[in-house]
CSV table of C-alpha atoms in Angstrom, one decimal:
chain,number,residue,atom,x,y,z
A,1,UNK,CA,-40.2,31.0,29.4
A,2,UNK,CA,-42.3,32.4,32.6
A,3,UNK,CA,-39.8,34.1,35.0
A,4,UNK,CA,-41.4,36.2,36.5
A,5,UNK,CA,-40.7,39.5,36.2
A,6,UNK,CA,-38.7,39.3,33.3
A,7,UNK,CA,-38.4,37.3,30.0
A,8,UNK,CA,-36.0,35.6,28.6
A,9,UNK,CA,-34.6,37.1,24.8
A,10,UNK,CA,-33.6,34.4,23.0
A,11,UNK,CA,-29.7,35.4,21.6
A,12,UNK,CA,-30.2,37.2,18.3
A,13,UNK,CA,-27.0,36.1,16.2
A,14,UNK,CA,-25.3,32.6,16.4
A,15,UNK,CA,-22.3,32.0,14.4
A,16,UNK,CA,-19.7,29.1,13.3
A,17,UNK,CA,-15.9,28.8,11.5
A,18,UNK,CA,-15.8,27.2,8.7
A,19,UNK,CA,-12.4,26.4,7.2
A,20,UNK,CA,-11.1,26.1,3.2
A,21,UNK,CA,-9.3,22.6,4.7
A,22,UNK,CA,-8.3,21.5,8.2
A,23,UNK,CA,-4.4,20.4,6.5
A,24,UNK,CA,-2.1,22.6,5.0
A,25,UNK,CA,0.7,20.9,3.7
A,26,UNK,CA,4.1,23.2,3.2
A,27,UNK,CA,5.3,26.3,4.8
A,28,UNK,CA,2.9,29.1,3.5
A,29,UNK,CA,-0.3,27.0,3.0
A,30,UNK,CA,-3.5,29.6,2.6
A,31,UNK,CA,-6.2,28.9,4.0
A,32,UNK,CA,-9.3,30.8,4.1
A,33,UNK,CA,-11.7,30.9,7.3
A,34,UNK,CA,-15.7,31.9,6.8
A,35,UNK,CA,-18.2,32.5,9.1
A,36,UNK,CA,-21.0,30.9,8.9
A,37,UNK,CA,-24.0,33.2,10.6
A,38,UNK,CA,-27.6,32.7,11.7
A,39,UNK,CA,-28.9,35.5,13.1
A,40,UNK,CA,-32.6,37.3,13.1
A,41,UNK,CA,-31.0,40.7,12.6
A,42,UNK,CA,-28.0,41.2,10.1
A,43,UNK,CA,-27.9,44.9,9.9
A,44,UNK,CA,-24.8,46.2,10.2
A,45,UNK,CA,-22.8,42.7,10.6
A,46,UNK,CA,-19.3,43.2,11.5
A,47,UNK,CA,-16.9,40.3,12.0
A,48,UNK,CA,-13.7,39.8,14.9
A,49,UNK,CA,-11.4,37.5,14.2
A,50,UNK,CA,-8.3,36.4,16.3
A,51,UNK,CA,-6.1,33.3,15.3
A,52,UNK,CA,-3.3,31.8,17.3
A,53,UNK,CA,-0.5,29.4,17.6
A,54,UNK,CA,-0.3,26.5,20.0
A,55,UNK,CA,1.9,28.3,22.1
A,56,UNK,CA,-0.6,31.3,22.0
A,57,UNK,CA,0.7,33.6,19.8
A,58,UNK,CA,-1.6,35.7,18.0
A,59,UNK,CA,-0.5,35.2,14.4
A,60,UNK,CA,-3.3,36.5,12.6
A,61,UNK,CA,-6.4,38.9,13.1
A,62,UNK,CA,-9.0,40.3,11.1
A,63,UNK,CA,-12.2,43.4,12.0
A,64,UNK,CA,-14.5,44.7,9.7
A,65,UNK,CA,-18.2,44.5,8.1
A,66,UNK,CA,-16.2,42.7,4.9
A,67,UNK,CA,-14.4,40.1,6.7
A,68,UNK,CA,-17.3,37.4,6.4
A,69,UNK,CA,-14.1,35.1,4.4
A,70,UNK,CA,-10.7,36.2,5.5
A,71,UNK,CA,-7.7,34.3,3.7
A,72,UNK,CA,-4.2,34.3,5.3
A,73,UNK,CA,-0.9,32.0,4.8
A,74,UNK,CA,0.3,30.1,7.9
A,75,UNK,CA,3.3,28.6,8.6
A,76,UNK,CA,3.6,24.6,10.2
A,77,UNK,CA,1.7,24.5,13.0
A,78,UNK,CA,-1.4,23.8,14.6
A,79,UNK,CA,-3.9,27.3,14.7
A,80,UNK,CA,-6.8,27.5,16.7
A,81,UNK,CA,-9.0,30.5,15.9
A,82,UNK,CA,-11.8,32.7,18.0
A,83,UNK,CA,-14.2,34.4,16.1
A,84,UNK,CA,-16.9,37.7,17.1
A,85,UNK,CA,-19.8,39.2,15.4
A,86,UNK,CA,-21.7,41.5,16.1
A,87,UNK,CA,-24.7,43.4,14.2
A,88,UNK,CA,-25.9,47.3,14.9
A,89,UNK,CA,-28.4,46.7,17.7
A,90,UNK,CA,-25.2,45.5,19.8
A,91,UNK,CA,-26.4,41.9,19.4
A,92,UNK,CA,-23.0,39.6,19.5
A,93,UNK,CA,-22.3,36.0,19.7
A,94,UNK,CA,-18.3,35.1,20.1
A,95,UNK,CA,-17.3,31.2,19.0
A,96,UNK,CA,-14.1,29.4,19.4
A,97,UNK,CA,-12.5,26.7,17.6
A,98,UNK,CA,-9.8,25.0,19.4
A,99,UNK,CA,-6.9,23.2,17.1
A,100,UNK,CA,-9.3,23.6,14.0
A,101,UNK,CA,-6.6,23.7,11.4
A,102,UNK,CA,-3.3,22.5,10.8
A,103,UNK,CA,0.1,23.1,8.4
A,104,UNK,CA,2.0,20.0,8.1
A,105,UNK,CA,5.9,19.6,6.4
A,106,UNK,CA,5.6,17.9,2.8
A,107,UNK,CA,8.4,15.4,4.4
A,108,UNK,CA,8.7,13.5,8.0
A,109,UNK,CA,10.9,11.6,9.0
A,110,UNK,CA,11.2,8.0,11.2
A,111,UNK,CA,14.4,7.3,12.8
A,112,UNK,CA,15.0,5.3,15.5
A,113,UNK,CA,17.5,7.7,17.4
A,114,UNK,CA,14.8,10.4,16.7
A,115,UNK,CA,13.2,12.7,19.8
A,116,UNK,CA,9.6,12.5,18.2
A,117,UNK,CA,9.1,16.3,18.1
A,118,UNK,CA,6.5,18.5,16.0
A,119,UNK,CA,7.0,19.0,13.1
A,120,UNK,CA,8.9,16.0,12.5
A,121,UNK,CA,10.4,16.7,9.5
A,122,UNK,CA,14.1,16.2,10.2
A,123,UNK,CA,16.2,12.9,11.5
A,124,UNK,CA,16.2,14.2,14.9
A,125,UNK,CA,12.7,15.4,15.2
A,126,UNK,CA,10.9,12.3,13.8
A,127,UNK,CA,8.8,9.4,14.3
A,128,UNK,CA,10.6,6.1,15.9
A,129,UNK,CA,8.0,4.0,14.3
A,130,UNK,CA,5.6,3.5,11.8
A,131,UNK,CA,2.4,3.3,12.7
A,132,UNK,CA,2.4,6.9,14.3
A,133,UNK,CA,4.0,8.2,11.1
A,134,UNK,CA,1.5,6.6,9.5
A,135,UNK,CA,-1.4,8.3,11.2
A,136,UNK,CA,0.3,11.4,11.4
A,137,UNK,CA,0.9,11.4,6.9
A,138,UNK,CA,-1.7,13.4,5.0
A,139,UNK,CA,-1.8,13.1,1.1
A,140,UNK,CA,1.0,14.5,-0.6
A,141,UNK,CA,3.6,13.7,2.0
A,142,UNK,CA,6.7,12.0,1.9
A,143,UNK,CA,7.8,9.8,5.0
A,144,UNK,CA,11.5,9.1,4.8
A,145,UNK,CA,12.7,6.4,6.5
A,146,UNK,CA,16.3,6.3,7.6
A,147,UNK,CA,18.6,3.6,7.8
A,148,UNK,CA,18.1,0.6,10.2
A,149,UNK,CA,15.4,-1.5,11.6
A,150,UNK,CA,11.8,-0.8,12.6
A,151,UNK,CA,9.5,-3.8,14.3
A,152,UNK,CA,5.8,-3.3,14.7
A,153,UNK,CA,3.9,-6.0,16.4
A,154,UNK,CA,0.9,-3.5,17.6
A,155,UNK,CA,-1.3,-2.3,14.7
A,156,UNK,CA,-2.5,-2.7,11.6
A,157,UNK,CA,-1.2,0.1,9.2
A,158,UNK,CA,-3.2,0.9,6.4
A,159,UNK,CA,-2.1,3.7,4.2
A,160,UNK,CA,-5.3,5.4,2.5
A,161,UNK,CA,-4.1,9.0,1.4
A,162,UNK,CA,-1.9,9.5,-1.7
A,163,UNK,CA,1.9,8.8,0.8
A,164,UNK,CA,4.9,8.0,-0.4
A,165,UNK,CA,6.8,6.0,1.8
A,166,UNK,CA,10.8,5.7,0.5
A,167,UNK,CA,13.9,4.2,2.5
A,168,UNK,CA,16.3,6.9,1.8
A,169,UNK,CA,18.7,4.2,0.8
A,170,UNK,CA,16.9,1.6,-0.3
A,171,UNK,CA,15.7,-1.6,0.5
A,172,UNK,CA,19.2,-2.9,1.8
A,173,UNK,CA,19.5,-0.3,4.3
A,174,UNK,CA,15.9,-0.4,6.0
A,175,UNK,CA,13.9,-3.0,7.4
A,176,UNK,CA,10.4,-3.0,8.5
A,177,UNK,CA,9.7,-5.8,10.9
A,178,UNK,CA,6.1,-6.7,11.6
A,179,UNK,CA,3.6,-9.3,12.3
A,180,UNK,CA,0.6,-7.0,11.5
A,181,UNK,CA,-0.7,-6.2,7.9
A,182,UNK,CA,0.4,-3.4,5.8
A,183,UNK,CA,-2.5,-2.0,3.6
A,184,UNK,CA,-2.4,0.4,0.4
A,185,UNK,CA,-5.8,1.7,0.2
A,186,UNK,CA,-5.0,4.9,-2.1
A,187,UNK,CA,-4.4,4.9,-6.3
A,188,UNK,CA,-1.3,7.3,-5.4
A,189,UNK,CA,0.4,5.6,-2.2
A,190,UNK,CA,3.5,4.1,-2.5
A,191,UNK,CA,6.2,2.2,-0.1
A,192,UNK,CA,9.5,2.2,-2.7
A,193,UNK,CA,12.8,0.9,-1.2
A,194,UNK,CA,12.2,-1.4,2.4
A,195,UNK,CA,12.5,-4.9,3.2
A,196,UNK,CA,9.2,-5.9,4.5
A,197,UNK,CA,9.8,-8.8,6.8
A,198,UNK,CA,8.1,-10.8,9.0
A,199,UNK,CA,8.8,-13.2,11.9
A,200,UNK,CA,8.2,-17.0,9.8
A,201,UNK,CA,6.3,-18.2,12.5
A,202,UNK,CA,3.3,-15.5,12.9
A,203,UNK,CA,0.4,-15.7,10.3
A,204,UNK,CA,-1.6,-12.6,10.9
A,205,UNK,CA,0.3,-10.3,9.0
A,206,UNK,CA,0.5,-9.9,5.5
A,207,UNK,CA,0.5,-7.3,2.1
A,208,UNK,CA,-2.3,-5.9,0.7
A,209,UNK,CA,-3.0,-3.5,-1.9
A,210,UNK,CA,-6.4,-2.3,-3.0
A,211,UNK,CA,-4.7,0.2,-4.6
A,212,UNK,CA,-0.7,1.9,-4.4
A,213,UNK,CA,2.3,0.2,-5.7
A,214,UNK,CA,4.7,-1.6,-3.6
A,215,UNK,CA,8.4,-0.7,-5.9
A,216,UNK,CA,11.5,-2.0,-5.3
A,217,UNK,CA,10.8,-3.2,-2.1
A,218,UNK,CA,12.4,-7.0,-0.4
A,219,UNK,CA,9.3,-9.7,1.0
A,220,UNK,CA,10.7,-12.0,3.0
A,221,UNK,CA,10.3,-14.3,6.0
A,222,UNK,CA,6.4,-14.2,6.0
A,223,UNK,CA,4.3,-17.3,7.0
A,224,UNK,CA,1.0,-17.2,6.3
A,225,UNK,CA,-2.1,-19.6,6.0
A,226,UNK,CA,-3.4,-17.4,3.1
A,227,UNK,CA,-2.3,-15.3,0.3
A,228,UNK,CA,0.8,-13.0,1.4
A,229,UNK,CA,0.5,-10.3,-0.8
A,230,UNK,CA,-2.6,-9.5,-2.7
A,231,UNK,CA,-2.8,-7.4,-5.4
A,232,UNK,CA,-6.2,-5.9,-6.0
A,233,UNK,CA,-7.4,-4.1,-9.5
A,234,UNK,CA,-5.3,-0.8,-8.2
A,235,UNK,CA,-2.4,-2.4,-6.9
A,236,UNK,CA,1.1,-3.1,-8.4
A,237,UNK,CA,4.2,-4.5,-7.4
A,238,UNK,CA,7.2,-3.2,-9.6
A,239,UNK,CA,10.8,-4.1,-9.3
A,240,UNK,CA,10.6,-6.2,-6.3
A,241,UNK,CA,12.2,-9.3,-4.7
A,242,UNK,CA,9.7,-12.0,-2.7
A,243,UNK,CA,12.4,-14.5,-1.3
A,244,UNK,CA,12.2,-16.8,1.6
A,245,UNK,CA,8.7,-16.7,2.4
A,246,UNK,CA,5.9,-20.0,2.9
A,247,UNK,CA,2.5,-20.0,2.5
A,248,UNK,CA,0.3,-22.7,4.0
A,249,UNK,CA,-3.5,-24.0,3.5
A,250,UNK,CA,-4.4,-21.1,0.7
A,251,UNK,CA,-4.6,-21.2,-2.6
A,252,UNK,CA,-2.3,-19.1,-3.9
A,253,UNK,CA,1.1,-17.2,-2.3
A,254,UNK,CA,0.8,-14.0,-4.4
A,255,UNK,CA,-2.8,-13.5,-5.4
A,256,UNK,CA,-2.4,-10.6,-8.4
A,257,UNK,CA,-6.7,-10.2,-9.0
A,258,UNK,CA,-6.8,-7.5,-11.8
A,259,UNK,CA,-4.0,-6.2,-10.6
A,260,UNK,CA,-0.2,-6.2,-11.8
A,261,UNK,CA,3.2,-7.2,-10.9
A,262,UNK,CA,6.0,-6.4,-13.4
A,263,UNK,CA,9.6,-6.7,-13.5
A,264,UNK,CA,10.1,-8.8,-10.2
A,265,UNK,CA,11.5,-11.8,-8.6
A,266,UNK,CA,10.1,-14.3,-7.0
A,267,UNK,CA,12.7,-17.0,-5.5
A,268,UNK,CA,13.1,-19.5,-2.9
A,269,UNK,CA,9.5,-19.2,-1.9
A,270,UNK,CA,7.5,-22.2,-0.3
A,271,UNK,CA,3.8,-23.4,-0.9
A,272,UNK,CA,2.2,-26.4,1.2
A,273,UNK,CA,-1.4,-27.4,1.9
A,274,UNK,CA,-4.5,-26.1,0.2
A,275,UNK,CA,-6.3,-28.2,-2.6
A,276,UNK,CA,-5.0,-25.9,-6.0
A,277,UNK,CA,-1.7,-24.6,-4.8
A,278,UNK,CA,-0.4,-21.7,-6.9
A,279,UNK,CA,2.9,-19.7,-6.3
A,280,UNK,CA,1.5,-16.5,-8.2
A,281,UNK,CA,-2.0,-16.6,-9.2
A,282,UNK,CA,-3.4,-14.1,-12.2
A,283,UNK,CA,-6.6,-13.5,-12.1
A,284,UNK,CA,-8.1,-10.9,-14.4
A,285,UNK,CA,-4.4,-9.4,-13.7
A,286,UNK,CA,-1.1,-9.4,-15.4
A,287,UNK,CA,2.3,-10.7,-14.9
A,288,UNK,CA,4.9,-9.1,-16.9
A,289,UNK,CA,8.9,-9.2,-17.0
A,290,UNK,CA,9.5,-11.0,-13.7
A,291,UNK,CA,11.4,-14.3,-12.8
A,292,UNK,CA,9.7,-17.0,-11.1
A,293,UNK,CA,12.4,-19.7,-9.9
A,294,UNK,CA,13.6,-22.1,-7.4
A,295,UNK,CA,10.6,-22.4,-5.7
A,296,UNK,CA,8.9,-25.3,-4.3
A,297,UNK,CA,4.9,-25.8,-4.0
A,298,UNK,CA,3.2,-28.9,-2.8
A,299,UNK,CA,-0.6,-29.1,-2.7
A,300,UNK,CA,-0.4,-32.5,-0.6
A,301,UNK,CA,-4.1,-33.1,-2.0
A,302,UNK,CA,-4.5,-36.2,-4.0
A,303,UNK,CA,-8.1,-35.4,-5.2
A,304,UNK,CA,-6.9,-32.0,-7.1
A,305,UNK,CA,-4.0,-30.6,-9.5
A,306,UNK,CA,-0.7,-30.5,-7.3
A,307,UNK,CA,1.3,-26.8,-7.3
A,308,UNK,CA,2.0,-24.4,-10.3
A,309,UNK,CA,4.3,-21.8,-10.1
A,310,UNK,CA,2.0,-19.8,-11.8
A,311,UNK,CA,-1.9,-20.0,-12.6
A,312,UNK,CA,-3.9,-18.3,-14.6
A,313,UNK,CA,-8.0,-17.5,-14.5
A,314,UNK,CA,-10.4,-15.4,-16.0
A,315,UNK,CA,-8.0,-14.1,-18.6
A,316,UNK,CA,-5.0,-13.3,-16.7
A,317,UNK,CA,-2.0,-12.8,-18.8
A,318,UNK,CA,1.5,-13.9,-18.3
A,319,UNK,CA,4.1,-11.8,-21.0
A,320,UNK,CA,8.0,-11.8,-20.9
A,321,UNK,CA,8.2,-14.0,-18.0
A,322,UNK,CA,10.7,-16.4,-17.4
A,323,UNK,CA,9.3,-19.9,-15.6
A,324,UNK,CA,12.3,-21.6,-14.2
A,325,UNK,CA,13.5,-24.5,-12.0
A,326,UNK,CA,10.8,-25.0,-9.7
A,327,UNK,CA,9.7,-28.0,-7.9
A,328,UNK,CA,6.4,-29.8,-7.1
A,329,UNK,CA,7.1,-32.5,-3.9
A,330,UNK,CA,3.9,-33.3,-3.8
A,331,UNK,CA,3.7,-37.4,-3.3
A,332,UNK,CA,0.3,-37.8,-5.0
A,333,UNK,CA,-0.8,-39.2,-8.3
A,334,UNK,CA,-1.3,-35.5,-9.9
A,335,UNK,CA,1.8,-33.5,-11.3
A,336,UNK,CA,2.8,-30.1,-11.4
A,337,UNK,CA,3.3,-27.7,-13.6
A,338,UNK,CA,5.1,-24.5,-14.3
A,339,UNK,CA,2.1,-22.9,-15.3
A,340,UNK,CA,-1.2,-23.5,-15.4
A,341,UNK,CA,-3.7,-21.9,-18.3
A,342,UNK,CA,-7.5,-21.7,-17.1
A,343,UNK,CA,-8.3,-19.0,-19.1
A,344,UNK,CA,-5.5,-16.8,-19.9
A,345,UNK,CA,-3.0,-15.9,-21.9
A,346,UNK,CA,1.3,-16.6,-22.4
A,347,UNK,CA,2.9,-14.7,-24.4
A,348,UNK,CA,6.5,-14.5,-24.6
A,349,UNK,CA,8.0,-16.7,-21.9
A,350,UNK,CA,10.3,-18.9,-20.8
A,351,UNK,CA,9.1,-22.2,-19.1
A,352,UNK,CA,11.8,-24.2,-18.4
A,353,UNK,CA,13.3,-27.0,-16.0
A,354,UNK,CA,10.5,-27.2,-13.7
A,355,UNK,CA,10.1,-30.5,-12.0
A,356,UNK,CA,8.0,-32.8,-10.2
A,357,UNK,CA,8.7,-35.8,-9.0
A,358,UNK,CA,7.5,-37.7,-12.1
A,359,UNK,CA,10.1,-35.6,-14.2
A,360,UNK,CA,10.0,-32.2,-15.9
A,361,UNK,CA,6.8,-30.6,-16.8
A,362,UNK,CA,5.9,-27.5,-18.6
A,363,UNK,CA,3.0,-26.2,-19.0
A,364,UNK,CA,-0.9,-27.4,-19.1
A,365,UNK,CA,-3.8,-25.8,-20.0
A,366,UNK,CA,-7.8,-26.7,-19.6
A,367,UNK,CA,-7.6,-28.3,-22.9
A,368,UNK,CA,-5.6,-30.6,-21.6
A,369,UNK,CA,-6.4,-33.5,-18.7
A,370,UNK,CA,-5.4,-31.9,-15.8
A,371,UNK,CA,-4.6,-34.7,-14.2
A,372,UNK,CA,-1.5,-35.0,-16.2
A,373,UNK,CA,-2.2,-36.7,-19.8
A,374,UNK,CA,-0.2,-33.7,-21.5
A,375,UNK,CA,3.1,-34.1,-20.5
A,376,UNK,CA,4.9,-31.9,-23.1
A,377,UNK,CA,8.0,-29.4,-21.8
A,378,UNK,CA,6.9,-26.0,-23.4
A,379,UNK,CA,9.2,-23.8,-22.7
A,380,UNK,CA,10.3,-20.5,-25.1
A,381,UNK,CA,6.7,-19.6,-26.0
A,382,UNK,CA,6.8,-16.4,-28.5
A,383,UNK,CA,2.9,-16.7,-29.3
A,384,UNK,CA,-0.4,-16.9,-27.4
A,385,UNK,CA,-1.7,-20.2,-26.9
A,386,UNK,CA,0.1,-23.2,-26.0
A,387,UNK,CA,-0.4,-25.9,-28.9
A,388,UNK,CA,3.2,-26.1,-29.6
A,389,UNK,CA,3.7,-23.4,-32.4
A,390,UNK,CA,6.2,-20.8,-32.0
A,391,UNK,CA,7.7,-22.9,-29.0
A,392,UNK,CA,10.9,-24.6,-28.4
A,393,UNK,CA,11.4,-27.8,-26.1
A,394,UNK,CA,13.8,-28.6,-23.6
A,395,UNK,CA,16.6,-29.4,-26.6
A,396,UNK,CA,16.6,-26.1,-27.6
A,397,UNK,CA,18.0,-24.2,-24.9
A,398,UNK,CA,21.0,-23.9,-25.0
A,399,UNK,CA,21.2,-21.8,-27.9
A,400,UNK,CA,18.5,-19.7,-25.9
A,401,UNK,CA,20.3,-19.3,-22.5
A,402,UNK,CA,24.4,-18.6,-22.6
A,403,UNK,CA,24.0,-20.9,-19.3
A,404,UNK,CA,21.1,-22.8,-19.0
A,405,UNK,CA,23.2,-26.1,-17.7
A,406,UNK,CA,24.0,-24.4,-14.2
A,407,UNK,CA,20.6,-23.3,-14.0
A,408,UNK,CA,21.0,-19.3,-15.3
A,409,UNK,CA,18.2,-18.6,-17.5
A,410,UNK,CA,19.0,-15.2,-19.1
């Protein structure tokens, strides 16, 4: 560059920070810093560095030619750091990094009598709600939430680092209120012990897991024009009650596609509209230990198969399930059926004393016209397939169930 008298030098050294991770989780997390350095002379390199706190505090420094790395354990906190070099012809070049790393508690809180104060890792220091929490989490935390009831109706919350999300006593004790969706988007995320409710008259929100497992968790009070919880290939729902909820204009209520739902409840649940309606539908996914009752579905279509509590497709499997006392109102030529077989497999269940309003039916299969020419009640089913063998009828069950005339099917 022409300035007159004088030229400019371009700088001789330019350096960056470059940090082992930008989260720490725990009191005494290491983290190493390096400098990363260009420069056209590197004789005699020698290295500065100064780290602080947010209030300021210097909490860490490091000179000398052998400090290209420096590794140091920092407390919670936020730390920015400033770094110098500077080679033997006096040549330096000084960068700063404001906020560039961070130690977070293994455990936050939310409370709703909470101040919302860093660290937030006690009852009084926490979160009020969810979805800052929820940004705030980092893989490997746990997010405790007390006692009472927390409503979001602003933003989608989608969990996608390995958090575990626990009510700290249980499900009875804390409710999360929302009309927005709740996603599980990491293998290791977990929500264990809320009631997830909605408002029965919003359809926006709804469950879904890509991956995570929802445990012992209450659904209720949802309304939604499609499926309310879907269960992808890594999802799972353990130990859980869905109670109370309606689904409208979908196909199915509880969509588990490859993946699982195992020793739960679903009761009291309503399905309307839609052309194949399906309470639970298991599609390349498996349904094991869990109680499907007193539920009603009604497909109000009378060109297609009516409601099922469950369905299965593209070799779902049902085991150890037990089928019971649901009703199809559907006021169409085509009847229900407590579960329907498209390519799957029963094994082990109880299908018993669903209804339609033609009478009891039991269970069909794509052998069958599924319109309704196989009538017959299967119902304690100890082998795959449904041609009858291995399976009791309706007669039989009171020497299977201590009180199958009230309607207890253990």
């Amino acid at each position: 560059v022409d300035m007159g008298c004088y030229e400019s030098v371009p700088q001789g050294i330019r350096a960056g920070i470059h940090p082992s991770s930008t989260i720490g989780l725990g009191e005494g997390s290491e983290i190493t810093l390096s400098a990363i350095v260009t420069a056209v002379d590197t004789v005699g390199l020698t290295y500065d560095w100064t780290v602080t706190d947010k209030r300021g505090t210097t909490v860490f420094t490091a000179s000398g030619r052998d400090c290209e790395s420096v590794t140091h354990t920092y407390e919670i906190g936020f730390y920015s750091v400033s770094l110098t070099v500077a080679n033997a012809a006096h040549e330096s070049y000084t960068t700063q990094a404001e906020d560039l790393f961070a130690v977070k508690p293994e455990t936050i809180w939310v409370n709703n009598g909470a101040m919302e104060d860093f660290p937030y890792d006690t009852r009084a220091n926490g979160f009020t709600n969810f979805v800052d929490a929820a940004a705030f989490s980092e893989s490997g935390m746990t997010v405790m939430v007390a006692d009472g009831v927390y409503t979001n109706t602003a933003a989608d919350i989608n969990f996608s680092k390995a958090v575990t999300v626990v009510g700290e006593h249980g499900a009875d004790a804390a409710t999360y209120f929302t009309t927005k969706t709740l996603t599980l988007n990491h293998a290791a995320a977990r929500v264990r012990g809320l009631t997830l409710m909605s408002d029965y008259g919003t359809s926006s929100g709804y469950i879904n897991l890509t991956q995570g497992t929802l445990d012992s968790c209450v659904v209720t009070n949802y309304n939604r024009g499609n499926a309310t919880i879907s269960c992808a290939v890594g999802g799972v729902i353990t130990n859980c009650v869905v109670v109370g909820c309606r689904n409208s204009g979908r196909d199915c209520f509880i969509d588990v596609d490859e993946g699982r739902m195992l020793d739960s409840k679903v009761i009291r649940n309503t399905t309307t509209g839609g052309t194949y309606n399906a309470l639970v539908r298991v599609k390349s996914g498996l349904l094991r230990g869990c109680l499907i009752s007193d539920n009603e579905t009604n497909a109000g279509d009378v060109n297609y198969v009516s409601g099922f509590a469950v369905s299965l497709e593209s070799g779902g499997t049902v085991e150890s399930c037990t089928i019971a006392n649901n009703a199809d109102t559907c006021m169409v030529k085509n009847p229900a059926v407590g579960a329907w077989n498209n390519s799957g497999t029963i094994v082990n269940c109880v299908v018993a004393g669903n209804t339609n309003l033609d009478g009891p039916v039991g269970v069909g299969n794509s052998g069958h016209d599924r319109y309704g020419a196989a009538r017959t009640t299967y119902t304690l089913c100890d082998v795959a397939g449904l041609t009858g063998a291995g399976c009791k009828t309706e007669a039989d069950l009171a020497s299977v169930f201590k009180k199958y005339a009230v309607g207890d099917y253990h």
